[in-house]
């Protein structure tokens, strides 16, 4: 049943909201507003747990410990009063690891005062639990009715916290094992009422796995992570090296668990400080000066590209991906069902990589040589990947394959080309706009969670010549919804002018969400039909473009360390006076900030550089 929560009702604006869920059968409650939860069955097992018959060990008299064992515990920082409190025993026990009886220290596991299990430990760290006995946390009775508790990875760490007066401490029974099924019977009755749970396990690899599973089971919102410094892996080691006060300080300084979707200043303080000191920085550039003057890119962003069919959208996306890969080692994943069979897509990408035609027979030196082809294949194998889900091109399947490429191949760019080849699953009662918004939100979330640039190509509706834009589509013309413009971090329109008097490709930067990354504007290119590359071109003058593919091999240039990441463009790198041009314009006197490339004044308002020399190679 749902009732008003007595804990948060007084501070709620909506006094009618019944936010407290109560399960009368189980005797448990939880408030969905303030998080208050609890059970009437404190200190009881779960009433839902299946009953299994376990063997109970025969209790042994708690004997006086030998002086040698007491001194051993003392050397580990554990006092004799702790041993007496915890009913530590000593005696011989058959140890199957060595096939004989050995002297052991015995840790007794109690539940409601009844002996449930015993763990035996030899001097050389061999362990054994009672065969057939139930697994339960060590010292479980100590946390009943407590608002806080500590969970450790072993009995010695548990004793270490008891040594500093923290009696509400338990230990997992089987070390750093992520199988916590033994907790099922105790989650509600013993841990359900805890406001704070300190996870104080080891800081090695297995300990971190245990920590993550404990957090998942208990809920990160009430967990705190205890750490011991770089030179200590557990509580007992810290106690021995630094003493009681220092171990208690570890508890006091335990950090909250980062809850997904909730951020505090500590999570981004270093980045904020860097922005304060250095200002907002430009992102990644593709190496075309005319485009770099308008836009720089970041990962964790969604770029949407549109244009009418045959305008070269996919070719330009490939161009950007190849350049970002060469400049920044960004591996790329493609979902591009219109580029099938996949080998045809590979042809386009390899031509862009090599700057030559993909063909073995060559009479004029314009084609990729066998050596270049072999080299390009090895490079391609490590940097470019394709997904075509066999079980349907749903967004779930596409993103699952992309996630695999993130984990296994480390891709930093994922291209979905085009949007209309997704097998859409619009739910009943959901408008088209709502559906598209939901899909774009998923793509943005995927980019943010996996730190990559997500590039989506989406077709526009049919564009009329009299649209007031010269027939060039806008992002608002994308088929389905204006949501495409609203949700994009970067918006590009690629348009090919087919008039013989123009015959160039217009790349219109229509949206840059964050102004430090750029601003809207136009860049024009000539398309090299031999190798599929784009060449920056100034449309205001008639400039011939050399299509003979007289270019150096980009991959070879990269291996010669001749590939450099582009800086803020102020002119073409092949201009005669390029060396005399500063990389960034100097601010006027009295100003304490630098102008961006978008603020630069040029002689030609149409383009920030002079015509390209057709005999020069690309900036690479």
Coordinates of C-alpha atoms in Angstrom, one line a residue:
X1 CA 0.0 0.0 0.0
X2 CA 1.0 3.7 -0.5
X3 CA 0.9 6.1 2.4
X4 CA 2.2 9.5 3.4
X5 CA 5.8 9.4 4.6
X6 CA 6.2 10.7 8.2
X7 CA 9.9 11.4 7.6
X8 CA 9.6 13.9 4.7
X9 CA 5.9 14.9 4.7
X10 CA 6.5 18.2 6.5
X11 CA 9.0 19.5 3.9
X12 CA 7.0 18.3 0.9
X13 CA 5.3 20.8 -1.4
X14 CA 2.8 18.2 -2.5
X15 CA 1.2 17.3 0.8
X16 CA -1.0 14.7 -1.0
X17 CA 1.8 12.6 -2.4
X18 CA 1.8 9.1 -0.8
X19 CA 5.5 8.3 -1.4
X20 CA 5.9 5.6 1.2
X21 CA 5.4 2.1 -0.1
X22 CA 4.6 -0.5 2.6
X23 CA 4.5 -4.2 2.2
X24 CA 2.3 -5.5 5.0
X25 CA 3.1 -9.1 4.3
X26 CA 6.9 -8.7 4.5
X27 CA 6.8 -5.9 7.1
X28 CA 9.1 -3.6 5.1
X29 CA 8.7 0.0 3.8
X30 CA 10.5 2.4 1.5
X31 CA 9.9 6.1 0.6
X32 CA 10.5 6.9 -3.0
X33 CA 11.1 10.6 -2.2
X34 CA 13.5 10.7 0.8
X35 CA 14.7 7.1 0.6
X36 CA 13.7 6.1 4.2
X37 CA 13.3 2.4 4.4
X38 CA 13.1 -0.3 7.1
X39 CA 11.6 -3.5 8.4
X40 CA 9.7 -4.6 11.5
X41 CA 11.7 -7.8 11.3
X42 CA 15.0 -6.4 12.6
X43 CA 17.4 -9.2 13.3
X44 CA 15.3 -11.7 11.6
X45 CA 15.8 -13.8 8.5
X46 CA 13.9 -13.1 5.3
X47 CA 10.5 -14.8 5.5
X48 CA 10.7 -15.5 1.8
X49 CA 14.0 -17.4 1.8
X50 CA 13.7 -21.1 1.1
X51 CA 14.5 -23.2 4.1
X52 CA 17.5 -25.5 3.6
X53 CA 18.9 -27.9 6.1
X54 CA 22.4 -27.1 7.2
X55 CA 24.7 -28.9 9.6
X56 CA 25.5 -27.1 12.8
X57 CA 29.0 -27.4 14.2
X58 CA 29.3 -28.7 17.8
X59 CA 30.2 -25.8 20.1
X60 CA 33.6 -26.1 21.7
X61 CA 34.5 -24.6 25.1
X62 CA 36.2 -21.2 24.7
X63 CA 39.6 -21.9 26.1
X64 CA 42.4 -19.7 27.2
X65 CA 44.5 -18.9 24.2
X66 CA 48.2 -19.7 24.2
X67 CA 50.6 -16.9 24.9
X68 CA 52.2 -17.5 21.5
X69 CA 48.8 -16.9 19.7
X70 CA 48.0 -13.9 21.8
X71 CA 51.4 -12.3 21.0
X72 CA 50.8 -13.0 17.3
X73 CA 47.5 -11.1 17.5
X74 CA 49.2 -8.4 19.4
X75 CA 51.8 -8.1 16.7
X76 CA 48.9 -7.5 14.3
X77 CA 47.5 -4.7 16.5
X78 CA 44.7 -6.8 18.0
X79 CA 44.4 -6.7 21.8
X80 CA 43.5 -9.6 24.1
X81 CA 40.2 -8.0 25.1
X82 CA 39.1 -8.1 21.5
X83 CA 39.9 -11.8 21.3
X84 CA 37.8 -12.5 24.4
X85 CA 34.9 -10.4 23.1
X86 CA 34.8 -12.2 19.8
X87 CA 35.2 -15.6 21.4
X88 CA 38.3 -16.5 19.4
X89 CA 39.3 -20.1 20.0
X90 CA 42.4 -22.2 19.4
X91 CA 42.8 -25.9 18.8
X92 CA 43.8 -28.7 16.4
X93 CA 41.7 -29.3 13.3
X94 CA 42.2 -31.6 10.3
X95 CA 43.1 -29.5 7.3
X96 CA 42.4 -31.2 3.9
X97 CA 45.0 -29.0 2.1
X98 CA 47.8 -30.8 3.9
X99 CA 46.0 -34.0 4.9
X100 CA 46.6 -33.8 8.6
X101 CA 45.7 -32.1 11.8
X102 CA 47.2 -28.7 12.5
X103 CA 47.0 -26.1 15.2
X104 CA 44.4 -23.4 14.1
X105 CA 42.9 -20.2 15.3
X106 CA 39.1 -20.6 15.1
X107 CA 36.7 -17.8 14.3
X108 CA 33.2 -18.6 15.5
X109 CA 30.2 -17.4 13.4
X110 CA 27.0 -16.7 15.5
X111 CA 23.5 -15.8 14.6
X112 CA 21.2 -14.7 17.4
X113 CA 23.7 -16.2 19.8
X114 CA 23.8 -19.6 18.2
X115 CA 26.9 -21.1 16.6
X116 CA 26.3 -21.4 12.8
X117 CA 29.8 -21.9 11.4
X118 CA 33.5 -21.9 12.2
X119 CA 36.4 -20.8 10.1
X120 CA 39.8 -22.4 10.8
X121 CA 43.1 -20.7 10.0
X122 CA 46.6 -22.1 10.2
X123 CA 49.7 -20.1 10.8
X124 CA 50.6 -20.3 7.1
X125 CA 47.2 -18.9 5.9
X126 CA 45.3 -22.1 5.1
X127 CA 41.6 -21.7 5.6
X128 CA 38.6 -24.0 6.0
X129 CA 34.9 -23.5 6.9
X130 CA 32.8 -26.3 8.5
X131 CA 31.6 -28.7 5.9
X132 CA 27.9 -28.5 5.3
X133 CA 27.4 -25.5 7.6
X134 CA 25.6 -22.3 6.5
X135 CA 27.5 -19.3 5.1
X136 CA 26.7 -16.1 7.0
X137 CA 28.6 -12.9 7.6
X138 CA 31.0 -12.9 10.5
X139 CA 29.8 -11.0 13.6
X140 CA 26.4 -10.5 12.2
X141 CA 24.6 -10.1 15.6
X142 CA 26.6 -6.9 16.2
X143 CA 24.8 -4.8 13.7
X144 CA 21.2 -5.5 14.8
X145 CA 19.4 -2.2 15.5
X146 CA 22.5 -0.1 14.5
X147 CA 22.0 2.7 12.0
X148 CA 25.5 2.1 10.5
X149 CA 27.7 -0.9 9.8
X150 CA 31.1 -1.7 8.4
X151 CA 31.7 -4.6 6.0
X152 CA 35.2 -6.0 5.6
X153 CA 36.8 -8.8 3.5
X154 CA 38.2 -10.9 6.4
X155 CA 38.0 -11.6 10.1
X156 CA 41.3 -9.8 10.8
X157 CA 40.1 -6.6 9.3
X158 CA 36.8 -7.0 11.3
X159 CA 38.8 -7.4 14.5
X160 CA 40.9 -4.3 13.5
X161 CA 37.8 -2.1 13.5
X162 CA 36.6 -3.6 16.7
X163 CA 40.0 -2.7 18.2
X164 CA 39.2 1.0 17.5
X165 CA 35.8 0.7 19.1
X166 CA 33.7 0.0 16.0
X167 CA 31.8 -3.1 17.2
X168 CA 29.2 -2.8 14.4
X169 CA 31.5 -4.5 11.9
X170 CA 30.9 -7.7 9.9
X171 CA 33.1 -9.6 7.5
X172 CA 32.1 -11.6 4.4
X173 CA 32.7 -15.3 5.1
X174 CA 34.5 -16.4 2.0
X175 CA 36.9 -13.6 1.1
X176 CA 36.8 -11.6 -2.2
X177 CA 34.1 -13.6 -3.8
X178 CA 31.5 -11.7 -5.8
X179 CA 28.8 -14.4 -5.2
X180 CA 26.9 -12.9 -2.4
X181 CA 23.9 -15.3 -2.3
X182 CA 24.5 -15.9 1.4
X183 CA 23.2 -12.3 1.9
X184 CA 19.8 -13.0 0.5
X185 CA 18.5 -14.2 3.8
X186 CA 19.7 -11.2 5.7
X187 CA 19.3 -8.1 3.4
X188 CA 16.1 -6.9 4.9
X189 CA 16.3 -8.0 8.6
X190 CA 20.0 -7.0 9.2
X191 CA 20.9 -4.4 6.5
X192 CA 17.5 -3.0 5.5
X193 CA 17.5 -0.4 8.4
X194 CA 21.1 0.8 7.8
X195 CA 21.4 4.5 6.9
X196 CA 25.1 4.2 6.1
X197 CA 27.1 1.1 5.1
X198 CA 30.9 1.4 5.0
X199 CA 32.5 -0.8 2.4
X200 CA 36.0 -1.5 3.9
X201 CA 37.3 -4.3 1.7
X202 CA 40.8 -4.8 0.3
X203 CA 41.9 -2.5 -2.5
X204 CA 43.4 -5.2 -4.8
X205 CA 41.6 -6.4 -8.0
X206 CA 39.4 -9.0 -6.3
X207 CA 38.6 -6.7 -3.5
X208 CA 37.4 -4.0 -5.9
X209 CA 35.1 -6.6 -7.6
X210 CA 33.7 -7.5 -4.2
X211 CA 33.2 -3.8 -3.4
X212 CA 31.3 -3.2 -6.6
X213 CA 29.0 -6.1 -6.0
X214 CA 28.3 -5.1 -2.4
X215 CA 27.4 -1.6 -3.6
X216 CA 25.1 -3.0 -6.2
X217 CA 23.3 -5.1 -3.6
X218 CA 23.0 -2.5 -0.9
X219 CA 22.5 0.6 -3.1
X220 CA 25.2 3.2 -3.7
X221 CA 23.1 6.0 -2.1
X222 CA 23.9 4.7 1.4
X223 CA 27.4 3.2 0.9
X224 CA 30.7 4.8 1.7
X225 CA 34.1 3.6 0.4
X226 CA 36.9 3.2 2.9
X227 CA 40.4 3.4 1.5
X228 CA 43.7 2.9 3.4
X229 CA 46.4 4.8 1.4
X230 CA 48.6 3.7 -1.4
X231 CA 50.9 1.6 0.8
X232 CA 48.1 -0.4 2.6
X233 CA 45.7 -2.8 1.0
X234 CA 43.5 -3.6 4.0
X235 CA 42.4 -2.4 7.5
X236 CA 44.8 -4.6 9.5
X237 CA 47.8 -3.5 7.5
X238 CA 46.9 0.1 8.1
X239 CA 46.4 -0.5 11.8
X240 CA 49.8 -2.1 12.1
X241 CA 51.6 0.7 10.2
X242 CA 49.8 3.8 11.4
X243 CA 47.8 2.9 14.5
X244 CA 44.2 3.3 15.8
X245 CA 43.7 7.0 15.3
X246 CA 44.7 6.8 11.6
X247 CA 42.4 3.8 10.9
X248 CA 39.5 5.7 12.5
X249 CA 40.4 8.6 10.2
X250 CA 40.1 6.3 7.2
X251 CA 36.5 5.7 8.3
X252 CA 35.8 9.4 8.9
X253 CA 37.1 10.3 5.4
X254 CA 35.3 7.5 3.6
X255 CA 33.9 8.8 0.3
X256 CA 30.4 8.6 -0.9
X257 CA 29.7 6.3 -3.8
X258 CA 29.3 8.1 -7.1
X259 CA 25.6 7.6 -7.9
X260 CA 25.0 7.6 -11.7
X261 CA 23.3 10.8 -12.8
X262 CA 24.1 12.7 -9.6
X263 CA 27.1 15.1 -9.6
X264 CA 28.8 17.2 -7.0
X265 CA 31.6 19.7 -7.3
X266 CA 34.2 17.1 -6.2
X267 CA 33.3 15.1 -9.4
X268 CA 34.5 17.9 -11.8
X269 CA 36.4 20.3 -9.6
X270 CA 39.8 19.7 -11.4
X271 CA 38.2 20.2 -14.8
X272 CA 36.5 23.4 -13.6
X273 CA 39.9 24.7 -12.2
X274 CA 41.5 24.0 -15.6
X275 CA 38.9 26.0 -17.4
X276 CA 39.4 28.9 -15.0
X277 CA 43.1 28.9 -15.5
X278 CA 43.2 28.2 -19.3
X279 CA 39.8 29.1 -20.6
X280 CA 37.5 26.9 -22.7
X281 CA 39.6 25.1 -25.2
X282 CA 39.0 24.3 -28.8
X283 CA 38.1 20.7 -29.7
X284 CA 39.4 18.4 -32.4
X285 CA 39.8 19.7 -36.0
X286 CA 39.6 17.8 -39.2
X287 CA 42.5 19.6 -40.8
X288 CA 40.6 21.6 -43.5
X289 CA 41.3 25.2 -42.6
X290 CA 38.0 26.6 -44.0
X291 CA 36.0 24.1 -41.9
X292 CA 38.3 24.4 -38.9
X293 CA 37.7 28.1 -38.9
X294 CA 34.0 27.4 -38.2
X295 CA 33.9 24.3 -36.0
X296 CA 35.9 22.1 -33.7
X297 CA 34.7 18.8 -32.4
X298 CA 34.4 17.0 -29.0
X299 CA 33.6 13.5 -28.0
X300 CA 30.5 12.9 -25.9
X301 CA 28.6 14.8 -28.6
X302 CA 26.0 14.0 -31.2
X303 CA 26.6 15.3 -34.7
X304 CA 23.7 15.2 -37.2
X305 CA 24.5 15.5 -40.9
X306 CA 21.8 16.0 -43.6
X307 CA 21.6 16.8 -47.3
X308 CA 19.6 15.7 -50.3
X309 CA 20.4 12.4 -52.0
X310 CA 23.6 12.4 -54.0
X311 CA 25.0 15.4 -52.3
X312 CA 27.9 13.6 -50.8
X313 CA 26.8 13.3 -47.1
X314 CA 28.3 9.9 -46.5
X315 CA 31.5 10.8 -48.5
X316 CA 32.0 13.8 -46.3
X317 CA 31.3 11.9 -43.1
X318 CA 33.9 9.4 -44.3
X319 CA 36.3 12.3 -45.0
X320 CA 36.0 13.6 -41.4
X321 CA 36.4 10.1 -39.9
X322 CA 39.6 9.4 -41.9
X323 CA 41.1 12.7 -41.0
X324 CA 40.2 12.5 -37.3
X325 CA 41.6 9.0 -37.2
X326 CA 44.9 10.1 -38.7
X327 CA 45.2 13.2 -36.6
X328 CA 44.1 11.9 -33.3
X329 CA 44.1 8.0 -33.6
X330 CA 40.3 7.9 -33.3
X331 CA 39.2 4.4 -34.3
X332 CA 35.8 4.4 -36.1
X333 CA 32.8 2.1 -36.1
X334 CA 30.2 2.3 -38.9
X335 CA 26.6 1.2 -39.1
X336 CA 26.2 2.0 -42.8
X337 CA 23.8 -0.5 -44.5
X338 CA 23.6 1.6 -47.7
X339 CA 27.3 1.0 -48.1
X340 CA 27.0 -2.8 -48.7
X341 CA 28.7 -5.0 -49.5
X342 CA 31.1 -3.7 -46.9
X343 CA 34.1 -4.1 -49.2
X344 CA 32.7 -1.2 -51.3
X345 CA 32.8 1.0 -48.2
X346 CA 36.3 -0.2 -47.5
X347 CA 37.3 0.9 -51.1
X348 CA 36.1 4.4 -50.4
X349 CA 37.9 4.7 -47.1
X350 CA 41.2 3.2 -48.4
X351 CA 41.2 5.6 -51.3
X352 CA 40.8 8.5 -48.9
X353 CA 43.6 7.1 -46.8
X354 CA 46.1 6.7 -49.7
X355 CA 44.9 9.6 -51.8
X356 CA 44.9 7.4 -54.9
X357 CA 42.5 5.3 -57.0
X358 CA 41.8 1.8 -55.7
X359 CA 43.0 -0.3 -58.6
X360 CA 46.0 -2.4 -59.3
X361 CA 46.6 -1.7 -63.0
X362 CA 48.3 1.6 -63.3
X363 CA 49.9 3.2 -66.3
X364 CA 50.2 6.7 -65.0
X365 CA 51.2 6.3 -61.4
X366 CA 47.8 7.4 -60.1
X367 CA 46.7 4.2 -58.5
X368 CA 47.5 2.5 -55.2
X369 CA 50.6 0.4 -55.5
X370 CA 50.6 -3.2 -54.2
X371 CA 52.9 -2.1 -51.3
X372 CA 50.6 0.8 -50.4
X373 CA 47.6 -1.5 -50.6
X374 CA 49.1 -4.1 -48.2
X375 CA 50.1 -1.3 -45.9
X376 CA 46.6 0.3 -46.0
X377 CA 44.9 -3.0 -45.3
X378 CA 46.9 -3.5 -42.1
X379 CA 46.1 0.1 -41.0
X380 CA 42.5 -0.4 -41.9
X381 CA 42.3 -3.6 -39.9
X382 CA 43.2 -1.8 -36.7
X383 CA 41.2 1.4 -37.1
X384 CA 37.9 0.9 -39.0
X385 CA 35.1 -1.5 -38.1
X386 CA 31.6 -2.2 -39.3
X387 CA 28.4 -3.5 -37.7
X388 CA 25.4 -5.1 -39.5
X389 CA 23.3 -6.8 -36.8
X390 CA 22.0 -10.1 -38.1
X391 CA 19.1 -10.2 -35.6
X392 CA 17.6 -6.9 -36.8
X393 CA 18.8 -3.3 -37.1
X394 CA 17.0 -2.1 -34.0
X395 CA 18.6 0.7 -32.0
X396 CA 19.2 -1.8 -29.2
X397 CA 21.1 -4.2 -31.5
X398 CA 23.1 -1.4 -33.2
X399 CA 24.1 0.2 -29.9
X400 CA 25.0 -3.3 -28.4
X401 CA 27.4 -3.9 -31.3
X402 CA 28.8 -0.4 -30.9
X403 CA 29.3 -1.0 -27.2
X404 CA 31.3 -4.2 -28.1
X405 CA 33.5 -2.1 -30.4
X406 CA 34.1 0.4 -27.6
X407 CA 35.1 -2.4 -25.2
X408 CA 37.1 -4.6 -27.5
X409 CA 38.5 -2.1 -30.1
X410 CA 38.4 1.3 -28.3
X411 CA 36.4 3.2 -31.0
X412 CA 36.1 6.9 -30.4
X413 CA 33.7 7.7 -33.3
X414 CA 30.5 5.8 -34.2
X415 CA 28.6 6.5 -37.4
X416 CA 25.0 5.6 -37.9
X417 CA 24.2 6.2 -41.6
X418 CA 21.3 6.6 -42.3
X419 CA 18.6 7.2 -39.7
X420 CA 15.8 5.7 -41.8
X421 CA 17.6 2.3 -42.0
X422 CA 16.9 1.7 -38.3
X423 CA 14.1 -0.8 -37.7
X424 CA 11.9 1.7 -35.8
X425 CA 9.9 0.5 -32.8
X426 CA 7.5 3.3 -32.0
X427 CA 5.4 2.4 -29.1
X428 CA 1.6 2.8 -29.0
X429 CA 0.4 6.3 -28.0
X430 CA 3.8 7.8 -28.8
X431 CA 3.9 10.5 -31.4
X432 CA 6.6 10.6 -34.1
X433 CA 8.2 13.6 -32.4
X434 CA 8.3 11.9 -29.0
X435 CA 9.7 8.7 -30.6
X436 CA 12.5 10.6 -32.5
X437 CA 13.3 12.6 -29.4
X438 CA 13.7 9.3 -27.4
X439 CA 16.0 7.8 -30.0
X440 CA 18.2 10.9 -30.2
X441 CA 18.4 11.0 -26.4
X442 CA 19.6 7.4 -26.4
X443 CA 22.3 8.3 -29.0
X444 CA 23.5 11.3 -27.0
X445 CA 23.5 9.2 -23.8
X446 CA 25.5 6.5 -25.6
X447 CA 28.1 9.1 -26.7
X448 CA 28.4 10.5 -23.2
X449 CA 28.6 7.1 -21.4
X450 CA 31.3 5.8 -23.9
X451 CA 33.2 9.1 -24.5
X452 CA 32.8 9.0 -28.3
X453 CA 31.6 11.3 -31.1
X454 CA 28.3 9.9 -32.4
X455 CA 27.6 10.9 -36.0
X456 CA 24.1 10.4 -37.4
X457 CA 23.1 10.9 -41.0
X458 CA 19.5 11.7 -41.6
X459 CA 17.7 12.4 -44.9
X460 CA 15.6 15.6 -45.4
X461 CA 12.2 15.7 -47.0
X462 CA 11.9 16.7 -50.6
X463 CA 13.3 20.2 -51.0
X464 CA 11.8 22.7 -53.4
X465 CA 14.0 25.2 -55.2
X466 CA 11.8 28.1 -54.0
X467 CA 12.3 27.4 -50.3
X468 CA 14.0 30.7 -49.9
X469 CA 17.3 29.0 -49.3
X470 CA 18.4 28.4 -52.8
X471 CA 17.3 24.8 -52.6
X472 CA 19.8 24.0 -49.9
X473 CA 18.0 22.0 -47.1
X474 CA 18.2 22.9 -43.5
X475 CA 18.2 20.6 -40.4
X476 CA 14.5 21.6 -40.0
X477 CA 13.8 19.8 -43.3
X478 CA 15.0 16.4 -41.9
X479 CA 12.2 13.9 -42.4
X480 CA 10.1 13.4 -39.3
X481 CA 10.7 16.2 -36.8
X482 CA 12.4 19.5 -36.0
X483 CA 13.7 17.6 -33.0
X484 CA 16.8 16.8 -35.0
X485 CA 18.0 20.4 -34.9
X486 CA 17.1 20.7 -31.2
X487 CA 18.9 17.6 -30.1
X488 CA 22.1 18.0 -32.1
X489 CA 25.3 19.3 -30.6
X490 CA 26.7 19.8 -34.1
X491 CA 24.5 20.2 -37.2
X492 CA 25.9 20.0 -40.8
X493 CA 24.3 20.3 -44.2
X494 CA 26.2 18.9 -47.2
X495 CA 25.0 20.2 -50.5
X496 CA 26.4 19.7 -54.0
X497 CA 25.9 22.5 -56.4
X498 CA 25.4 20.8 -59.8
X499 CA 25.3 24.0 -61.9
X500 CA 28.4 23.9 -64.2
X501 CA 29.1 27.5 -63.2
X502 CA 29.4 26.5 -59.6
X503 CA 30.0 22.7 -59.4
X504 CA 31.3 22.6 -55.8
X505 CA 30.2 21.1 -52.5
X506 CA 28.9 23.4 -49.8
X507 CA 29.3 22.3 -46.2
X508 CA 27.1 24.5 -44.1
X509 CA 27.7 24.4 -40.3
X510 CA 24.2 25.1 -39.2
X511 CA 24.6 24.5 -35.5
X512 CA 27.4 24.4 -32.9
X513 CA 25.8 24.1 -29.5
X514 CA 28.7 25.5 -27.5
X515 CA 30.1 28.7 -28.7
X516 CA 33.7 27.9 -27.7
X517 CA 33.6 25.1 -30.2
X518 CA 32.6 27.3 -33.2
X519 CA 29.7 29.1 -34.9
X520 CA 27.6 28.6 -38.0
X521 CA 29.0 29.4 -41.4
X522 CA 29.8 28.0 -44.9
X523 CA 32.8 26.1 -46.2
X524 CA 33.1 25.1 -49.8
X525 CA 35.1 22.2 -51.4
X526 CA 35.8 20.5 -54.6
X527 CA 35.4 16.7 -54.7
X528 CA 38.2 14.7 -56.1
X529 CA 36.5 12.0 -58.1
X530 CA 39.7 9.9 -58.3
X531 CA 40.3 9.4 -54.6
X532 CA 37.1 10.6 -52.9
X533 CA 38.9 13.4 -51.0
X534 CA 37.6 16.9 -50.5
X535 CA 39.8 19.9 -51.4
X536 CA 39.1 23.3 -49.8
X537 CA 38.0 25.7 -52.6
X538 CA 37.2 29.4 -52.8
X539 CA 34.0 29.8 -54.8
X540 CA 34.5 33.5 -55.4
X541 CA 37.1 32.8 -58.1
X542 CA 37.4 30.3 -60.9
X543 CA 40.1 27.9 -59.7
X544 CA 40.9 24.7 -61.5
X545 CA 41.3 21.6 -59.3
X546 CA 43.8 18.9 -60.2
X547 CA 42.0 15.5 -60.1
X548 CA 45.1 13.5 -61.0
X549 CA 45.5 12.6 -57.3
X550 CA 49.1 13.9 -57.2
X551 CA 49.2 13.6 -53.3
X552 CA 51.5 12.0 -50.8
X553 CA 50.4 9.0 -48.9
X554 CA 48.8 10.2 -45.6
X555 CA 49.7 7.0 -43.8
X556 CA 53.3 7.2 -44.8
X557 CA 53.4 10.8 -43.7
X558 CA 52.0 9.8 -40.4
X559 CA 54.8 7.2 -39.9
X560 CA 57.4 9.8 -40.8
X561 CA 56.0 11.9 -37.9
X562 CA 55.0 14.6 -40.4
X563 CA 51.3 14.5 -39.4
X564 CA 50.6 17.3 -36.9
X565 CA 47.4 18.2 -35.3
X566 CA 46.0 21.5 -36.8
X567 CA 46.0 24.7 -34.7
X568 CA 43.5 27.5 -34.9
X569 CA 43.4 28.4 -38.6
X570 CA 44.6 31.8 -39.7
X571 CA 45.4 31.0 -43.2
X572 CA 46.3 28.2 -45.5
X573 CA 49.6 26.4 -44.5
X574 CA 50.8 26.6 -48.1
X575 CA 50.4 30.4 -48.5
X576 CA 53.7 32.1 -49.3
X577 CA 53.6 34.2 -46.1
X578 CA 52.2 31.5 -43.9
X579 CA 55.2 31.5 -41.6
X580 CA 54.7 35.1 -40.8
X581 CA 51.1 34.7 -39.7
X582 CA 50.6 34.1 -35.9
X583 CA 48.7 31.0 -35.0
X584 CA 46.1 33.1 -33.3
X585 CA 45.3 36.8 -33.7
X586 CA 46.5 39.0 -30.9
X587 CA 43.9 40.8 -28.9
X588 CA 43.6 44.6 -29.2
X589 CA 45.3 46.6 -26.5
X590 CA 43.4 46.6 -23.2
X591 CA 41.6 43.4 -23.9
X592 CA 42.4 40.3 -21.8
X593 CA 40.9 37.7 -24.1
X594 CA 41.8 36.3 -27.5
X595 CA 39.5 36.5 -30.5
X596 CA 38.2 33.3 -31.9
X597 CA 38.6 32.4 -35.6
X598 CA 35.0 33.3 -36.1
X599 CA 35.8 36.9 -35.1
X600 CA 38.7 37.2 -37.5
X601 CA 38.5 39.8 -40.3
X602 CA 39.4 38.7 -43.8
X603 CA 39.8 40.6 -47.1
X604 CA 37.2 38.3 -48.7
X605 CA 34.0 37.9 -46.6
X606 CA 33.2 34.6 -48.3
X607 CA 36.3 32.7 -47.3
X608 CA 39.1 33.1 -44.7
X609 CA 41.9 32.3 -47.2
X610 CA 43.1 32.8 -50.7
X611 CA 42.6 30.3 -53.5
X612 CA 44.2 26.9 -53.3
X613 CA 47.2 26.2 -55.5
X614 CA 45.9 23.1 -57.5
X615 CA 49.4 21.7 -57.7
X616 CA 49.8 21.5 -53.9
X617 CA 48.9 18.5 -51.8
X618 CA 46.4 18.5 -49.0
X619 CA 47.6 19.9 -45.6
X620 CA 48.6 16.4 -44.7

